[in-house]
Coordinates of C-alpha atoms in Angstrom, one line a residue:
M1 CA 0.0 0.0 0.0
R2 CA 1.4 3.4 -1.0
L3 CA 1.0 6.4 1.2
L4 CA 1.9 10.1 0.9
D5 CA 2.6 10.2 4.6
S6 CA 2.6 13.3 6.8
M7 CA -0.7 12.3 8.2
R8 CA -1.9 13.0 11.7
T9 CA -0.8 10.4 14.2
F10 CA -3.8 8.3 15.4
C11 CA -3.9 5.9 18.3
A12 CA -6.7 3.4 18.7
L13 CA -8.8 6.0 20.4
A14 CA -7.8 9.4 19.0
I15 CA -5.9 11.7 16.8
L16 CA -3.0 12.7 19.0
T17 CA -1.5 16.2 19.1
L18 CA 1.8 15.1 20.5
T19 CA 3.2 17.0 23.4
P20 CA 4.5 14.4 25.8
S21 CA 5.8 15.2 29.2
S22 CA 9.0 14.3 31.0
F23 CA 11.4 11.3 31.0
V24 CA 15.2 11.5 31.6
L25 CA 18.1 13.8 30.9
A26 CA 19.5 13.7 27.4
D27 CA 23.0 12.9 28.6
D28 CA 25.2 13.0 31.7
G29 CA 24.8 16.7 32.0
P30 CA 23.9 18.9 29.0
E31 CA 26.3 21.8 28.5
I32 CA 25.6 25.0 26.8
L33 CA 27.9 25.0 23.9
A34 CA 29.8 28.0 22.5
P35 CA 27.6 30.5 20.7
A36 CA 27.7 30.6 16.9
G37 CA 25.7 32.5 14.4
P38 CA 25.7 35.3 11.8
G39 CA 25.4 38.2 14.1
P40 CA 25.1 39.3 17.7
S41 CA 21.3 39.6 17.8
R42 CA 20.7 36.3 16.1
S43 CA 23.4 34.6 18.2
S44 CA 22.0 36.0 21.4
D45 CA 18.5 34.7 20.5
A46 CA 19.8 31.3 19.6
D47 CA 21.8 31.1 22.9
D48 CA 18.6 32.0 24.8
K49 CA 16.8 29.2 23.0
L50 CA 19.7 26.8 23.7
R51 CA 19.5 27.6 27.4
Q52 CA 15.7 27.2 27.4
G53 CA 16.0 23.9 25.5
V54 CA 18.6 22.5 27.9
E55 CA 16.4 23.4 30.8
F56 CA 13.5 21.4 29.2
E57 CA 16.0 18.5 28.9
R58 CA 16.8 18.8 32.6
Q59 CA 13.0 18.6 33.2
R60 CA 12.9 15.6 30.9
N61 CA 10.4 17.3 28.6
W62 CA 11.7 16.1 25.3
S63 CA 8.9 17.5 23.0
A64 CA 9.2 21.0 24.5
A65 CA 13.0 20.9 24.0
I66 CA 12.6 19.7 20.4
E67 CA 10.1 22.5 19.7
V68 CA 12.5 25.1 21.1
Y69 CA 15.4 23.8 19.1
Q70 CA 13.3 23.7 15.9
E71 CA 12.2 27.3 16.4
A72 CA 15.8 28.4 17.0
L73 CA 17.1 26.6 13.9
V74 CA 14.7 28.5 11.7
H75 CA 16.6 31.7 12.5
A76 CA 20.0 30.1 13.1
P77 CA 20.2 27.2 10.7
G78 CA 24.0 27.1 10.9
R79 CA 24.1 26.3 14.6
S80 CA 25.2 22.7 14.7
D81 CA 25.0 22.6 18.5
L82 CA 21.3 23.3 18.4
R83 CA 20.8 20.6 15.7
Q84 CA 22.8 18.0 17.7
R85 CA 20.8 18.6 20.8
M86 CA 17.5 18.4 18.9
I87 CA 18.5 15.1 17.3
L88 CA 19.5 13.8 20.8
C89 CA 16.1 14.8 22.2
E90 CA 14.3 13.2 19.3
S91 CA 16.1 10.0 20.0
H92 CA 15.0 10.0 23.7
Y93 CA 11.5 11.0 22.7
K94 CA 11.1 8.2 20.2
L95 CA 12.6 5.7 22.6
N96 CA 10.2 6.6 25.3
R97 CA 7.2 6.4 22.9
R98 CA 8.1 2.9 21.9
Y99 CA 8.5 1.7 25.5
L100 CA 5.1 3.1 26.3
D101 CA 3.6 1.1 23.4
S102 CA 2.2 -2.1 24.9
S103 CA 2.7 -4.1 21.8
F104 CA 6.4 -3.2 21.7
R105 CA 6.8 -4.4 25.3
T106 CA 4.7 -7.5 25.2
V107 CA 5.4 -8.7 21.6
L108 CA 8.6 -7.3 20.2
L109 CA 10.8 -7.3 23.3
R110 CA 9.8 -10.9 23.9
L111 CA 10.9 -12.1 20.5
P112 CA 13.4 -15.0 20.5
S113 CA 16.9 -14.0 19.6
E114 CA 16.9 -15.7 16.1
T115 CA 13.4 -14.2 15.3
S116 CA 14.5 -10.7 16.2
L117 CA 17.6 -11.1 14.1
Q118 CA 15.5 -12.3 11.1
L119 CA 13.3 -9.2 11.6
Y120 CA 16.3 -6.9 11.4
E121 CA 17.6 -8.7 8.3
E122 CA 14.2 -8.4 6.6
I123 CA 14.2 -4.6 7.3
L124 CA 17.6 -4.3 5.7
E125 CA 16.5 -6.4 2.7
R126 CA 13.5 -4.2 2.1
I127 CA 15.7 -1.1 2.4
E128 CA 18.2 -2.4 -0.1
S129 CA 15.5 -3.5 -2.6
H130 CA 12.9 -0.7 -2.3
Y131 CA 14.2 2.5 -0.7
V132 CA 14.0 5.4 -3.1
E133 CA 17.8 5.7 -3.3
P134 CA 20.7 3.3 -2.9
V135 CA 21.9 3.2 0.7
A136 CA 25.1 2.0 2.3
L137 CA 24.7 -0.2 5.3
E138 CA 27.4 1.5 7.5
P139 CA 25.3 4.7 8.2
L140 CA 22.4 2.5 9.2
L141 CA 24.5 0.5 11.7
R142 CA 26.1 3.7 13.1
R143 CA 22.6 5.2 13.7
G144 CA 21.6 1.9 15.4
L145 CA 24.6 2.2 17.6
D146 CA 23.8 5.8 18.4
N147 CA 20.2 4.7 19.3
L148 CA 21.7 2.0 21.6
E149 CA 24.1 4.5 23.2
V150 CA 21.2 6.9 23.9
A151 CA 19.1 4.0 25.3
L152 CA 21.9 3.1 27.7
R153 CA 21.4 6.6 29.2
D154 CA 17.6 6.4 29.4
T155 CA 15.7 5.1 32.4
S156 CA 12.9 3.7 30.3
F157 CA 15.3 1.3 28.5
L158 CA 17.4 0.6 31.6
R159 CA 14.4 -0.1 33.8
A160 CA 13.0 -2.6 31.3
N161 CA 16.3 -4.3 30.3
A162 CA 19.0 -3.7 32.9
P163 CA 17.3 -2.8 36.2
N164 CA 20.0 -4.0 38.6
V165 CA 23.2 -3.4 36.6
H166 CA 25.7 -1.0 38.2
P167 CA 26.0 2.3 36.4
E168 CA 29.7 1.9 35.9
R169 CA 29.1 -1.3 33.9
I170 CA 26.6 0.5 31.7
K171 CA 29.1 3.4 31.2
Q172 CA 31.8 0.8 30.1
L173 CA 29.4 -0.6 27.6
R174 CA 28.6 2.8 26.2
D175 CA 32.3 3.6 25.9
L176 CA 32.9 0.3 24.1
F177 CA 30.1 1.1 21.6
K178 CA 31.5 4.6 21.1
S179 CA 34.9 3.3 20.3
R180 CA 33.6 1.0 17.6
R181 CA 31.3 3.5 15.9
E182 CA 33.8 4.9 13.3
L183 CA 35.3 1.4 12.6
I184 CA 32.1 -0.1 11.2
L185 CA 32.6 -1.8 7.9
A186 CA 29.6 -3.6 6.3
P187 CA 29.7 -4.0 2.5
S188 CA 26.9 -6.6 2.7
R189 CA 24.1 -7.8 5.1
V190 CA 26.4 -10.6 6.2
E191 CA 28.8 -8.1 7.8
A192 CA 25.9 -6.1 9.2
R193 CA 24.6 -9.2 10.8
Q194 CA 28.0 -10.0 12.3
F195 CA 28.3 -6.5 13.8
V196 CA 24.8 -6.6 15.3
L197 CA 25.5 -10.0 16.8
W198 CA 28.7 -8.6 18.3
A199 CA 26.8 -5.8 19.9
C200 CA 24.2 -8.2 21.3
S201 CA 26.9 -10.4 22.7
E202 CA 28.6 -7.5 24.5
A203 CA 25.3 -6.1 25.9
R204 CA 24.3 -9.5 27.2
T205 CA 27.7 -10.4 28.7
R206 CA 28.4 -7.0 30.3
A207 CA 24.9 -5.9 31.3
G208 CA 22.5 -8.9 30.9
I209 CA 20.5 -7.1 28.2
V210 CA 18.4 -9.5 26.0
T211 CA 19.1 -9.8 22.3
A212 CA 15.7 -8.5 21.2
A213 CA 16.2 -5.1 23.0
V214 CA 19.5 -4.5 21.3
I215 CA 18.4 -5.6 17.8
L216 CA 15.3 -3.4 18.0
E217 CA 17.4 -0.3 18.6
F218 CA 19.3 -1.2 15.4
A219 CA 16.0 -1.7 13.6
Y220 CA 14.7 1.7 14.6
G221 CA 18.1 3.2 13.9
A222 CA 18.2 1.9 10.4
C223 CA 14.8 3.6 9.7
D224 CA 15.8 6.8 11.5
A225 CA 19.0 7.1 9.4
L226 CA 17.0 7.2 6.1
D227 CA 14.5 10.1 6.4
D228 CA 11.8 11.6 8.5
Y229 CA 9.0 9.5 7.0
T230 CA 10.4 6.0 7.1
S231 CA 9.6 4.1 10.3
Y232 CA 9.4 0.7 11.9
L233 CA 5.8 0.0 13.0
T234 CA 4.9 -1.9 16.2
P235 CA 1.9 -4.2 15.9
N236 CA -0.3 -1.4 17.5
K237 CA 1.1 1.3 15.2
L238 CA 0.5 -0.9 12.1
E239 CA -3.0 -1.5 13.2
D240 CA -3.6 2.2 13.9
L241 CA -2.2 3.1 10.4
F242 CA -4.5 0.7 8.7
G243 CA -7.3 2.2 10.7
L244 CA -6.4 5.7 9.6
I245 CA -6.4 4.5 6.0
D246 CA -9.8 2.9 6.3
G247 CA -11.2 5.8 8.3
N248 CA -12.3 3.9 11.4
F249 CA -11.0 3.2 14.8
V250 CA -12.0 1.5 18.0
G251 CA -12.0 3.9 20.9
L252 CA -13.7 7.0 22.3
G253 CA -13.6 9.3 19.3
V254 CA -11.6 12.1 20.6
E255 CA -8.5 14.1 19.7
L256 CA -6.3 15.0 22.6
K257 CA -3.6 17.4 23.7
Q258 CA -1.6 17.3 26.9
D259 CA -2.7 19.7 29.6
E260 CA -1.4 20.3 33.1
L261 CA -4.5 18.7 34.5
G262 CA -4.4 15.8 32.2
L263 CA -5.8 15.7 28.6
R264 CA -7.5 18.6 26.8
L265 CA -10.1 17.7 24.1
V266 CA -9.3 19.5 20.9
N267 CA -11.8 17.5 18.8
V268 CA -14.7 15.2 19.5
L269 CA -15.7 13.0 16.6
E270 CA -19.4 13.2 15.8
G271 CA -21.2 9.9 16.5
G272 CA -18.5 8.6 18.8
P273 CA -18.9 7.6 22.5
A274 CA -17.5 10.8 23.8
S275 CA -19.8 12.9 21.6
E276 CA -22.9 10.9 22.5
A277 CA -22.0 11.4 26.2
G278 CA -22.1 15.2 25.7
I279 CA -18.3 15.7 26.1
K280 CA -17.2 18.9 24.3
V281 CA -14.1 20.4 22.7
G282 CA -12.1 22.5 25.3
E283 CA -13.1 20.3 28.2
K284 CA -10.4 18.3 30.1
I285 CA -10.1 14.6 31.1
T286 CA -8.5 14.7 34.5
H287 CA -8.9 11.1 35.8
V288 CA -9.1 7.7 34.2
A289 CA -10.2 4.7 36.2
G290 CA -9.8 6.7 39.4
I291 CA -6.2 7.7 38.6
S292 CA -5.2 11.4 38.2
L293 CA -3.6 12.3 34.9
A294 CA -1.9 15.4 36.2
G295 CA 1.8 15.3 35.6
L296 CA 1.7 12.2 33.2
G297 CA 2.9 12.4 29.7
L298 CA 0.5 12.4 26.7
D299 CA 1.3 8.8 25.7
D300 CA 0.9 7.5 29.2
S301 CA -2.4 9.4 29.7
A302 CA -3.8 8.5 26.3
G303 CA -2.8 4.9 26.8
R304 CA -5.0 4.6 29.8
L305 CA -8.0 5.4 27.6
Q306 CA -7.2 2.6 25.1
G307 CA -8.8 -0.8 25.2
N308 CA -10.6 -3.4 23.3
E309 CA -13.9 -2.9 21.6
G310 CA -16.8 -3.4 24.0
T311 CA -14.8 -2.6 27.2
T312 CA -15.7 0.2 29.5
V313 CA -13.6 3.1 30.9
E314 CA -14.6 5.5 33.6
I315 CA -13.3 9.1 33.2
V316 CA -13.6 12.4 35.0
V317 CA -14.2 15.4 32.8
Q318 CA -13.7 19.0 33.9
G319 CA -16.0 21.3 32.0
K320 CA -15.2 24.9 30.9
D321 CA -17.0 26.1 34.1
G322 CA -14.5 24.2 36.2
K323 CA -17.0 21.7 37.4
S324 CA -16.2 17.9 37.2
R325 CA -18.4 15.1 36.2
K326 CA -18.0 11.3 35.7
H327 CA -18.7 9.4 32.5
K328 CA -18.6 5.7 31.8
L329 CA -17.9 5.1 28.1
V330 CA -17.9 2.0 26.1
R331 CA -15.1 1.7 23.5
R332 CA -16.4 1.0 20.0
A333 CA -15.7 1.5 16.4
V334 CA -15.7 5.2 15.4
E335 CA -15.9 6.4 11.8
V336 CA -13.5 9.2 10.9
R337 CA -14.7 11.3 8.0
S338 CA -12.3 13.3 5.8
V339 CA -14.9 15.8 4.7
S340 CA -15.5 17.9 7.8
Q341 CA -17.5 20.9 6.5
V342 CA -19.8 21.4 3.5
K343 CA -21.7 24.6 3.1
M344 CA -22.5 27.6 0.9
V345 CA -20.4 30.6 1.8
S346 CA -21.8 33.0 -0.7
R347 CA -25.3 32.2 -2.0
E348 CA -25.4 35.3 -4.2
E349 CA -22.5 34.2 -6.3
G350 CA -23.1 30.5 -5.8
V351 CA -19.8 29.8 -3.9
G352 CA -19.7 26.5 -2.1
Y353 CA -17.1 25.4 0.5
I354 CA -15.7 22.0 1.4
Q355 CA -13.1 21.2 3.9
L356 CA -11.1 18.0 3.2
T357 CA -8.9 16.9 6.2
G358 CA -7.3 13.8 4.7
F359 CA -7.0 11.4 1.8
Q360 CA -8.3 8.0 3.0
K361 CA -10.2 5.2 1.3
T362 CA -13.6 6.9 1.8
S363 CA -12.5 10.4 0.7
T364 CA -13.5 10.2 -3.0
D365 CA -17.0 9.1 -2.2
E366 CA -17.3 11.6 0.6
L367 CA -16.3 14.4 -1.8
R368 CA -18.8 13.2 -4.4
Q369 CA -21.6 13.4 -1.9
A370 CA -20.5 16.8 -0.7
I371 CA -20.3 18.3 -4.2
S372 CA -23.7 16.8 -5.1
A373 CA -25.2 18.4 -2.0
L374 CA -23.8 21.8 -2.9
Q375 CA -24.9 21.5 -6.5
R376 CA -28.4 21.0 -5.3
E377 CA -28.0 24.4 -3.6
K378 CA -27.0 26.0 -6.9
M379 CA -23.3 26.0 -6.4
R380 CA -21.4 27.5 -9.4
Y381 CA -18.0 27.9 -7.8
L382 CA -16.1 25.6 -5.4
V383 CA -13.7 26.5 -2.7
L384 CA -11.8 23.3 -1.6
D385 CA -10.0 23.9 1.7
L386 CA -6.9 21.7 2.1
R387 CA -5.3 23.8 4.9
G388 CA -4.0 21.6 7.7
N389 CA -4.5 18.5 5.5
P390 CA -1.4 16.4 5.9
G391 CA -2.0 13.9 3.1
G392 CA -2.9 10.2 2.8
L393 CA -3.2 7.7 -0.1
L394 CA -1.6 8.4 -3.4
N395 CA -4.3 6.7 -5.5
V396 CA -7.0 8.8 -3.7
A397 CA -5.3 12.1 -4.6
V398 CA -5.0 10.9 -8.2
D399 CA -8.7 9.8 -8.3
I400 CA -9.9 13.1 -7.0
A401 CA -7.8 15.2 -9.4
D402 CA -9.1 13.1 -12.3
L403 CA -12.6 14.1 -11.4
F404 CA -11.7 17.7 -12.1
L405 CA -9.4 17.1 -15.1
D406 CA -10.2 15.9 -18.7
Q407 CA -6.5 15.7 -19.7
G408 CA -3.0 16.3 -18.6
V409 CA -0.5 14.8 -16.2
I410 CA -1.6 14.6 -12.6
V411 CA 1.6 13.5 -10.9
T412 CA 4.8 11.6 -11.7
T413 CA 6.5 9.2 -9.3
R414 CA 10.1 8.0 -9.5
G415 CA 11.6 5.2 -7.5
R416 CA 14.1 2.4 -7.8
A417 CA 11.8 -0.6 -7.6
P418 CA 10.0 -1.4 -10.8
N419 CA 6.5 -0.6 -9.6
Q420 CA 7.4 2.7 -8.1
S421 CA 7.9 4.9 -11.2
A422 CA 4.8 6.0 -13.0
V423 CA 3.1 8.9 -14.8
Y424 CA -0.5 9.4 -13.7
R425 CA -2.6 11.1 -16.4
A426 CA -6.2 12.4 -16.3
Q427 CA -8.8 10.5 -18.3
P428 CA -11.5 12.2 -20.4
G429 CA -14.9 12.8 -19.0
A430 CA -14.3 14.7 -15.8
P431 CA -17.7 15.2 -14.1
W432 CA -16.8 18.3 -12.1
R433 CA -16.4 21.4 -14.3
M434 CA -17.1 24.3 -12.0
P435 CA -14.3 26.8 -11.4
V436 CA -12.3 26.0 -8.3
A437 CA -10.1 27.7 -5.7
I438 CA -7.9 25.6 -3.5
L439 CA -6.8 26.8 -0.1
V440 CA -3.4 25.7 1.3
D441 CA -1.1 26.5 4.2
H442 CA 2.2 25.3 5.5
D443 CA 0.5 22.2 6.9
S444 CA -1.0 21.2 3.5
A445 CA 1.3 18.3 2.6
S446 CA 1.8 15.3 0.3
A447 CA -1.5 14.3 -1.2
S448 CA -2.8 17.8 -0.7
E449 CA 0.1 19.1 -2.7
I450 CA -0.5 16.6 -5.5
L451 CA -4.1 17.7 -5.8
A452 CA -3.4 21.4 -5.5
G453 CA -0.4 21.2 -7.9
A454 CA -2.2 19.1 -10.5
L455 CA -5.2 21.5 -10.7
K456 CA -3.0 24.6 -10.6
E457 CA -0.5 23.5 -13.3
N458 CA -3.2 22.2 -15.5
H459 CA -4.9 25.7 -15.2
R460 CA -8.0 24.1 -13.6
A461 CA -7.9 25.9 -10.3
I462 CA -6.3 28.9 -8.5
V463 CA -4.5 28.4 -5.3
V464 CA -4.9 30.8 -2.4
G465 CA -3.1 31.0 1.0
E466 CA 0.5 30.2 1.9
R467 CA 3.2 27.9 0.4
S468 CA 2.4 24.3 1.2
Y469 CA 4.6 22.1 3.3
G470 CA 6.9 20.6 0.7
K471 CA 6.7 16.9 1.2
G472 CA 7.6 15.1 -2.1
S473 CA 8.0 11.5 -1.2
V474 CA 5.9 8.4 -1.3
Q475 CA 5.8 5.7 1.5
S476 CA 4.9 2.1 1.0
I477 CA 3.7 -0.2 3.9
F478 CA 5.3 -3.6 4.1
P479 CA 3.9 -6.0 6.7
L480 CA 6.9 -8.0 7.9
R481 CA 7.1 -11.7 7.9
T482 CA 8.6 -11.7 11.4
G483 CA 7.7 -9.8 14.5
E484 CA 4.0 -9.1 13.7
A485 CA 5.0 -5.6 12.7
G486 CA 5.5 -3.4 9.7
L487 CA 7.8 -1.1 7.8
K488 CA 6.7 2.2 6.4
L489 CA 9.4 2.9 3.8
T490 CA 10.1 5.8 1.4
T491 CA 10.0 4.2 -2.0
A492 CA 9.5 7.1 -4.5
K493 CA 9.5 10.8 -5.0
F494 CA 6.8 12.7 -6.7
Y495 CA 6.8 15.6 -9.2
S496 CA 4.2 18.1 -10.5
P497 CA 2.6 18.0 -13.9
L498 CA 5.4 20.4 -15.1
D499 CA 8.0 18.1 -13.5
H500 CA 8.7 20.4 -10.5
A501 CA 9.9 18.7 -7.4
Y502 CA 7.6 19.2 -4.4
S503 CA 10.2 18.3 -1.7
E504 CA 11.1 21.4 0.3
L505 CA 9.4 23.7 -2.3
G506 CA 5.7 22.8 -2.0
V507 CA 3.0 24.5 -4.0
Q508 CA 3.2 28.3 -4.4
P509 CA -0.2 30.0 -4.2
D510 CA -1.4 32.2 -7.0
F511 CA -2.7 34.6 -4.4
A512 CA -0.6 34.7 -1.2
V513 CA -2.6 35.5 1.9
K514 CA -1.4 35.1 5.5
P515 CA -4.0 34.3 8.1
H516 CA -4.2 36.4 11.3
V517 CA -3.0 33.3 13.2
A518 CA -1.9 29.8 12.1
A519 CA -5.1 28.2 10.8
R520 CA -6.2 24.7 11.8
P521 CA -9.3 22.6 11.0
A522 CA -12.4 23.4 13.0
G523 CA -12.0 22.2 16.5
A524 CA -8.2 21.7 16.4
A525 CA -6.0 23.3 19.0
I526 CA -4.4 26.6 17.9
K527 CA -3.1 29.7 19.6
A528 CA -5.7 32.1 20.7
P529 CA -7.5 33.8 19.2
E530 CA -9.0 30.8 17.6
I531 CA -10.1 30.7 14.0
E532 CA -12.5 28.1 12.6
F533 CA -12.3 27.2 9.0
G534 CA -15.4 28.1 6.9
D535 CA -16.1 31.5 8.4
P536 CA -15.3 34.3 5.8
A537 CA -15.7 37.0 8.4
A538 CA -12.8 35.6 10.5
D539 CA -10.8 33.9 7.8
P540 CA -8.9 36.2 5.4
V541 CA -7.8 33.3 3.2
L542 CA -11.3 32.1 2.6
D543 CA -12.5 35.7 2.2
R544 CA -9.9 36.3 -0.5
A545 CA -11.0 33.1 -2.3
I546 CA -14.6 34.3 -2.2
Q547 CA -13.7 37.7 -3.6
Q548 CA -11.7 36.1 -6.4
A549 CA -14.7 33.9 -7.1
K550 CA -16.9 36.9 -7.4
R551 CA -14.5 38.6 -9.8
Q552 CA -14.3 35.4 -11.9
M553 CA -18.0 34.9 -12.0
T554 CA -18.6 38.5 -13.0
L555 CA -16.2 38.1 -15.9
V556 CA -18.0 34.9 -16.9
R557 CA -21.3 36.8 -17.0

């Protein structure tokens, strides 16, 4: 299955806005490195960010530190110290997330030695045969060794795998791995296997660490070394991803963000258990099964809400008035729709509005129904809102574009594997012929960029808003033969109808309009003051599209 990934992360119960809390220090004592930068002001700002980031590290708040370093690097991209600290925090953050994943702990960590080694070799085999570019094995092994070195500093890993080992023995093991890092030589998978087996032997002999725990760090390291979109998927994550593609999940039907009291609800899916119980956006879940969520990380808190279909969970919800109430909710399948708003925004000119939040299996049919509904209301001009839409399935983006286009290239993909290179062209007989404006922002990615770029470069639509995200790669999902898990691997890059690369460049709008604040889909968490999509009075991007529609319709008359 081929994905244009950048999609929101779902767990079995929710779309998660990831802001996890604290874990452990990034290293033995973060130091503030020497300032560097193009000028005194920039350098001073970057140094302030560095100090702030290190303080978050001391608090073991990895996501906050990562956010600070990312912000600093926008203004000081040459600061290698900031980049190194960010990478280190990302490694700790990812490690803690996988050790909070129940399927990682109960399935993958318990794999027999030979099975876990077969799993790692299968990942390397897939990378060698299908990754978008040829890859040497040495960088993958070095990143695996880096992951292992970070793990040996992290209490989540040590508590699970070496709870009673003296710190000095752990340090000796770290030093040994460091000394071998630059000496790695692996021209083939045979040598890679030998190196991993050596690392497993040393970890077992010196610290009693089981083979699976070591090999899994090499597996994750191999994926981390490739790009931001390739990832090894635990059984739970693989199931969640297929649920995202299908548009349905088992859970409560909520989208969550961390709050000092627990979890803040930033979206409540219509028709889900939470919605039917009267739980609203902006309220907070403070207790689950009698346990306070205050001070817990997002993954830990959200994990307490997860469970099998038909099971019950008791939660305490604090309303906007500060009053608390109890709810007993039964977990069940919840449908996630990708068309979230459908309405007329200017009846006089016949301007209809649709907000599309993803590209899943049901999206084409949802869009057909939405457009038919607007046509019954005399729509003559369509505004298709792709802001905040992070992407989805490649074939769905192509199918939707084809419904607007009679001819021309929609997108071109290029990869190394034989089935990864293709030119997708529109077929005659497009049913939708109304003029179109597409709204995009910095969070419009992957499949959103294919659709916007295809309609723009084929002169079928105007694009309004901000430059899109700039994700130009395709991921394929490979269920693995071993380990009951999966691999999401970058297998191709995609290009616009005029053969422009989307990576880093995105889609440039025909009419550049900046919102008053960063826009997000209705109900999502944003900085105050909040803006909901679909309200022309509060949304300058939509308002500009409507004004442009009026001009265009006047010319047609």
